[in-house]
Amino acid sequence: MGEMQAPVRPISTASGTAPPNTSPALRCEALAVSFQQNGVRVPILRDISFSAAPGEFVSLLGPSGCGKTTLLRTLAGLVTPESGAVFTANGPGRMVFQENALFPWMTVLDNACFGLEIEQTPRAERESRARLLLERYRLGGREKAYPHELSLGMKQRVAVIRGFLSNPGLLLMDEPFAALDWQMRLTLQEELLDLWAQDSCTVLFVTHDVDEAILLSDRILVLSPQPGTILGEYAVPFSRPRPPELSVRDEFVALKRRILADFGDRLTGARSAG
């Protein structure tokens, strides 16, 4: 395909993994991205093709530097691809970054409401919706606090809530729990799945952690080292809800071993303990 006229276009036809007679929420076709570094073209992504159904949770698993974040930024409309096409049902996706990316001069409530404010949702409505989620996810009473007064886990809660509050059709999450300790990470994984179950948006979730990818996802895409391309795809067969102790069951361990065995040292950056 040639140069795109726009980084993201409305979806036009159904294909890929979407159910019959249902247009996918997201489709990438032969996507390629490169950057110029010191006058030299450096390929970042190559021939990325996949689709995601409405309400599907898909993880991108791969080593550092393989282009996972660049792919998310392309799907958000922040990076223009060199070639290929991106189709989305509801416009560019909303990002939740690895760093919490809260505005330090805004309160917790104002940060949570920011996406709704951009969409010009009336103040009373956006604050009411934000307060409900802040209370549900243990941030009640901290609405007037500023980011520097919060723990890292609290900051990430606010960032995730902000992402879901604007009812995105597509939520793009770039290792949002990577900097957290294991206990807080498990807690926020459970809260994320609870929010996702209520919202039914499509999620594309970047991680280095095989366990996290299996625990959260309907499907896992494995990316190669740079330039990133899709090496493999795995359906996750476990029913929901998935308790954390699932990760020690034989069928979970078998799927993890299969992923690691299939790609060996290409996934050294994605290996996790166990």
Coordinates of C-alpha atoms in Angstrom, one line a residue:
M1 CA 0.0 0.0 0.0
G2 CA 1.1 3.6 -0.6
E3 CA 1.3 6.5 1.7
M4 CA -1.8 7.1 3.9
Q5 CA -3.7 10.3 3.6
A6 CA -4.5 10.2 7.3
P7 CA -3.1 8.1 10.1
V8 CA -6.5 6.6 11.1
R9 CA -9.5 6.2 8.9
P10 CA -13.1 5.0 9.7
I11 CA -13.5 1.3 9.2
S12 CA -15.1 0.2 6.0
T13 CA -15.2 -3.6 5.8
A14 CA -15.1 -6.5 8.2
S15 CA -12.1 -8.8 8.3
G16 CA -9.7 -10.6 10.5
T17 CA -10.8 -12.0 13.9
A18 CA -14.1 -10.2 14.2
P19 CA -17.2 -12.4 14.6
P20 CA -19.3 -13.0 11.5
N21 CA -21.3 -10.0 10.4
T22 CA -19.5 -7.8 12.9
S23 CA -17.0 -5.1 11.8
P24 CA -13.8 -5.2 13.9
A25 CA -13.0 -2.4 16.2
L26 CA -9.5 -2.2 14.8
R27 CA -7.7 -3.5 11.8
C28 CA -4.1 -3.0 10.7
E29 CA -3.1 -3.9 7.1
A30 CA 0.6 -4.2 6.2
L31 CA 1.5 -1.4 8.6
A32 CA 5.1 -0.1 8.4
V33 CA 6.8 2.7 10.4
S34 CA 10.3 4.1 10.2
F35 CA 12.1 7.0 11.7
Q36 CA 15.0 9.2 10.6
Q37 CA 18.0 9.0 12.9
N38 CA 21.1 11.1 11.8
G39 CA 19.8 11.1 8.3
V40 CA 19.4 7.3 8.2
R41 CA 16.1 5.6 7.8
V42 CA 15.6 3.2 10.7
P43 CA 12.7 0.7 10.3
I44 CA 10.7 0.3 13.5
L45 CA 7.7 -1.8 12.4
R46 CA 7.3 -4.0 9.4
D47 CA 4.2 -5.6 7.8
I48 CA 2.0 -5.4 10.9
S49 CA -1.4 -7.0 10.0
F50 CA -4.1 -8.0 12.6
S51 CA -7.6 -7.1 13.7
A52 CA -9.4 -6.9 17.1
A53 CA -13.1 -7.4 17.6
P54 CA -15.3 -5.1 19.6
G55 CA -14.8 -5.7 23.3
E56 CA -11.7 -7.9 22.8
F57 CA -8.7 -7.7 25.1
V58 CA -5.5 -8.2 23.1
S59 CA -1.9 -8.1 24.5
L60 CA 1.2 -7.3 22.6
L61 CA 4.1 -9.2 23.9
G62 CA 7.7 -8.7 22.9
P63 CA 11.2 -7.6 23.9
S64 CA 12.3 -4.0 24.6
G65 CA 12.7 -1.9 21.5
C66 CA 10.6 -4.0 19.2
G67 CA 8.2 -1.2 18.4
K68 CA 5.3 -2.0 20.7
T69 CA 4.9 1.6 22.0
T70 CA 5.4 3.0 18.4
L71 CA 2.5 0.7 17.3
L72 CA 0.2 2.1 20.0
R73 CA 1.2 5.7 19.2
T74 CA 0.4 5.0 15.5
L75 CA -3.0 3.6 16.5
A76 CA -3.6 6.7 18.6
G77 CA -2.9 9.0 15.6
L78 CA 0.3 10.3 17.1
V79 CA 2.7 8.7 14.6
T80 CA 2.1 8.7 10.8
P81 CA 2.9 5.3 9.3
E82 CA 5.3 5.0 6.3
S83 CA 2.9 2.6 4.5
G84 CA -0.1 0.4 5.2
A85 CA -3.4 1.3 6.7
V86 CA -5.1 1.5 10.0
F87 CA -8.9 1.3 10.3
T88 CA -10.8 2.0 13.5
A89 CA -14.5 2.0 14.2
N90 CA -14.5 5.0 16.5
G91 CA -11.5 7.2 15.6
P92 CA -8.1 7.0 17.1
G93 CA -7.6 5.1 20.4
R94 CA -7.0 6.6 23.8
M95 CA -3.6 6.1 25.4
V96 CA -2.7 5.1 29.0
F97 CA 1.0 5.5 29.3
Q98 CA 3.6 3.6 31.2
E99 CA 4.2 6.7 33.3
N100 CA 1.0 8.0 34.8
A101 CA 1.1 11.2 32.8
L102 CA -1.1 13.1 35.3
F103 CA -1.0 16.9 35.1
P104 CA 0.8 18.0 38.3
W105 CA -1.2 21.2 38.6
M106 CA -4.6 19.4 38.5
T107 CA -6.3 17.7 41.3
V108 CA -7.2 14.0 41.2
L109 CA -10.8 14.9 40.2
D110 CA -9.7 17.3 37.4
N111 CA -7.2 14.7 36.1
A112 CA -9.8 12.0 36.0
C113 CA -12.2 14.3 34.2
F114 CA -9.8 15.7 31.7
G115 CA -10.9 13.5 28.7
L116 CA -14.5 14.3 29.4
E117 CA -13.6 18.0 29.6
I118 CA -11.9 17.8 26.1
E119 CA -15.1 16.3 24.8
Q120 CA -17.0 19.2 26.3
T121 CA -19.1 17.1 28.7
P122 CA -20.8 19.4 31.2
R123 CA -18.9 19.9 34.4
A124 CA -21.6 18.4 36.7
E125 CA -21.9 15.3 34.6
R126 CA -18.2 14.7 34.2
E127 CA -17.5 15.2 37.9
S128 CA -20.4 12.9 38.9
R129 CA -19.1 10.1 36.7
A130 CA -15.6 10.6 37.9
R131 CA -16.5 10.6 41.6
L132 CA -18.4 7.3 41.2
L133 CA -15.3 5.5 39.7
L134 CA -12.9 7.2 42.2
E135 CA -15.0 6.0 45.1
R136 CA -15.3 2.5 43.6
Y137 CA -11.6 2.1 43.1
R138 CA -10.5 3.4 46.6
L139 CA -9.7 7.0 45.7
G140 CA -12.8 8.4 47.5
G141 CA -11.8 11.3 49.7
R142 CA -8.7 12.2 47.6
E143 CA -10.5 14.1 44.9
K144 CA -8.8 17.4 45.9
A145 CA -5.4 15.8 46.3
Y146 CA -2.6 16.6 43.7
P147 CA -0.4 13.9 42.0
H148 CA 2.6 14.5 44.2
E149 CA 0.5 13.6 47.2
L150 CA -0.3 10.1 45.8
S151 CA 1.5 6.8 45.7
L152 CA 2.5 5.4 42.3
G153 CA -0.3 2.9 42.4
M154 CA -2.9 5.6 43.1
K155 CA -1.5 7.7 40.2
Q156 CA -1.9 4.8 37.9
R157 CA -5.5 4.2 39.1
V158 CA -6.3 7.8 38.2
A159 CA -4.7 7.4 34.8
V160 CA -6.7 4.2 34.1
I161 CA -9.9 5.7 35.3
R162 CA -9.4 8.7 33.0
G163 CA -8.9 6.4 30.1
F164 CA -12.2 4.5 30.7
L165 CA -14.3 7.6 31.6
S166 CA -14.4 8.9 28.1
N167 CA -15.9 5.7 26.9
P168 CA -13.3 4.9 24.3
G169 CA -14.0 2.4 21.6
L170 CA -10.3 1.5 21.7
L171 CA -8.0 1.8 24.7
L172 CA -4.3 1.6 24.1
M173 CA -2.3 0.7 27.3
D174 CA 1.5 1.0 27.3
E175 CA 2.8 -1.2 30.2
P176 CA 0.7 0.7 32.7
F177 CA 1.7 -1.5 35.6
A178 CA 5.4 -2.1 34.8
A179 CA 6.7 0.1 37.6
L180 CA 4.5 -1.3 40.4
D181 CA 5.4 -4.0 43.0
W182 CA 3.8 -7.4 42.4
Q183 CA 1.0 -7.0 45.0
M184 CA -0.1 -3.6 43.6
R185 CA 0.2 -4.9 40.1
L186 CA -2.2 -7.8 40.9
T187 CA -4.6 -5.4 42.5
L188 CA -4.6 -3.0 39.5
Q189 CA -4.9 -5.9 37.0
E190 CA -8.1 -7.0 38.8
E191 CA -9.4 -3.5 38.8
L192 CA -8.6 -3.1 35.1
L193 CA -10.5 -6.2 34.2
D194 CA -13.5 -5.0 36.3
L195 CA -13.5 -1.7 34.5
W196 CA -13.1 -3.4 31.1
A197 CA -16.0 -5.8 31.9
Q198 CA -18.3 -2.8 32.5
D199 CA -17.2 -0.7 29.6
S200 CA -16.8 -3.4 26.9
C201 CA -14.3 -1.4 24.9
T202 CA -11.5 -3.0 22.9
V203 CA -8.1 -3.0 24.7
L204 CA -4.7 -3.3 23.2
F205 CA -2.2 -3.9 26.1
V206 CA 1.6 -3.8 25.8
T207 CA 3.6 -5.9 28.3
H208 CA 6.9 -7.7 28.6
D209 CA 5.4 -10.2 31.1
V210 CA 4.1 -13.5 29.8
D211 CA 2.1 -14.2 32.9
E212 CA 0.4 -10.8 32.7
A213 CA -0.5 -11.3 29.1
I214 CA -2.1 -14.6 29.7
L215 CA -4.0 -13.5 32.8
L216 CA -5.5 -10.4 31.2
S217 CA -6.0 -11.3 27.5
D218 CA -8.4 -13.0 25.1
R219 CA -5.6 -13.2 22.6
I220 CA -1.8 -12.6 22.6
L221 CA 0.3 -11.3 19.7
V222 CA 4.0 -11.9 19.9
L223 CA 6.3 -9.3 18.2
S224 CA 9.8 -9.9 16.9
P225 CA 12.8 -7.7 17.8
Q226 CA 13.1 -4.5 15.8
P227 CA 11.9 -4.0 13.2
G228 CA 8.8 -5.4 14.9
T229 CA 6.6 -7.8 13.0
I230 CA 4.1 -10.3 14.3
L231 CA 5.7 -13.7 14.9
G232 CA 2.8 -15.6 16.4
E233 CA -0.7 -15.4 17.9
Y234 CA -2.2 -17.3 20.8
A235 CA -5.9 -17.6 21.9
V236 CA -6.2 -17.6 25.7
P237 CA -8.7 -20.4 26.5
F238 CA -9.5 -19.6 30.2
S239 CA -12.9 -18.5 31.2
R240 CA -13.5 -15.2 33.1
P241 CA -13.2 -14.0 35.8
R242 CA -9.6 -15.3 36.2
P243 CA -8.2 -15.4 39.8
P244 CA -4.5 -14.7 40.3
E245 CA -4.0 -18.3 41.4
L246 CA -4.7 -19.4 37.8
S247 CA -1.1 -18.7 37.1
V248 CA 0.1 -21.8 39.0
R249 CA -2.4 -24.2 37.4
D250 CA -1.0 -26.7 34.9
E251 CA -2.9 -25.4 31.9
F252 CA -1.7 -21.9 32.5
V253 CA 1.9 -23.0 32.9
A254 CA 1.6 -25.1 29.7
L255 CA 0.5 -22.2 27.6
K256 CA 3.3 -20.0 29.0
R257 CA 5.9 -22.7 28.3
R258 CA 4.5 -23.1 24.7
I259 CA 4.9 -19.3 24.1
L260 CA 8.5 -19.3 25.4
A261 CA 9.4 -22.5 23.6
D262 CA 8.0 -21.3 20.3
F263 CA 10.2 -18.1 20.3
G264 CA 13.1 -19.0 22.5
D265 CA 15.7 -16.1 22.8
R266 CA 13.5 -13.8 20.7
L267 CA 11.4 -13.3 23.8
T268 CA 14.2 -12.9 26.4
G269 CA 12.9 -9.5 27.2
A270 CA 9.4 -11.0 27.8
R271 CA 10.5 -13.8 30.1
S272 CA 9.0 -13.7 33.6
A273 CA 9.7 -15.8 36.7
G274 CA 8.2 -19.3 37.1

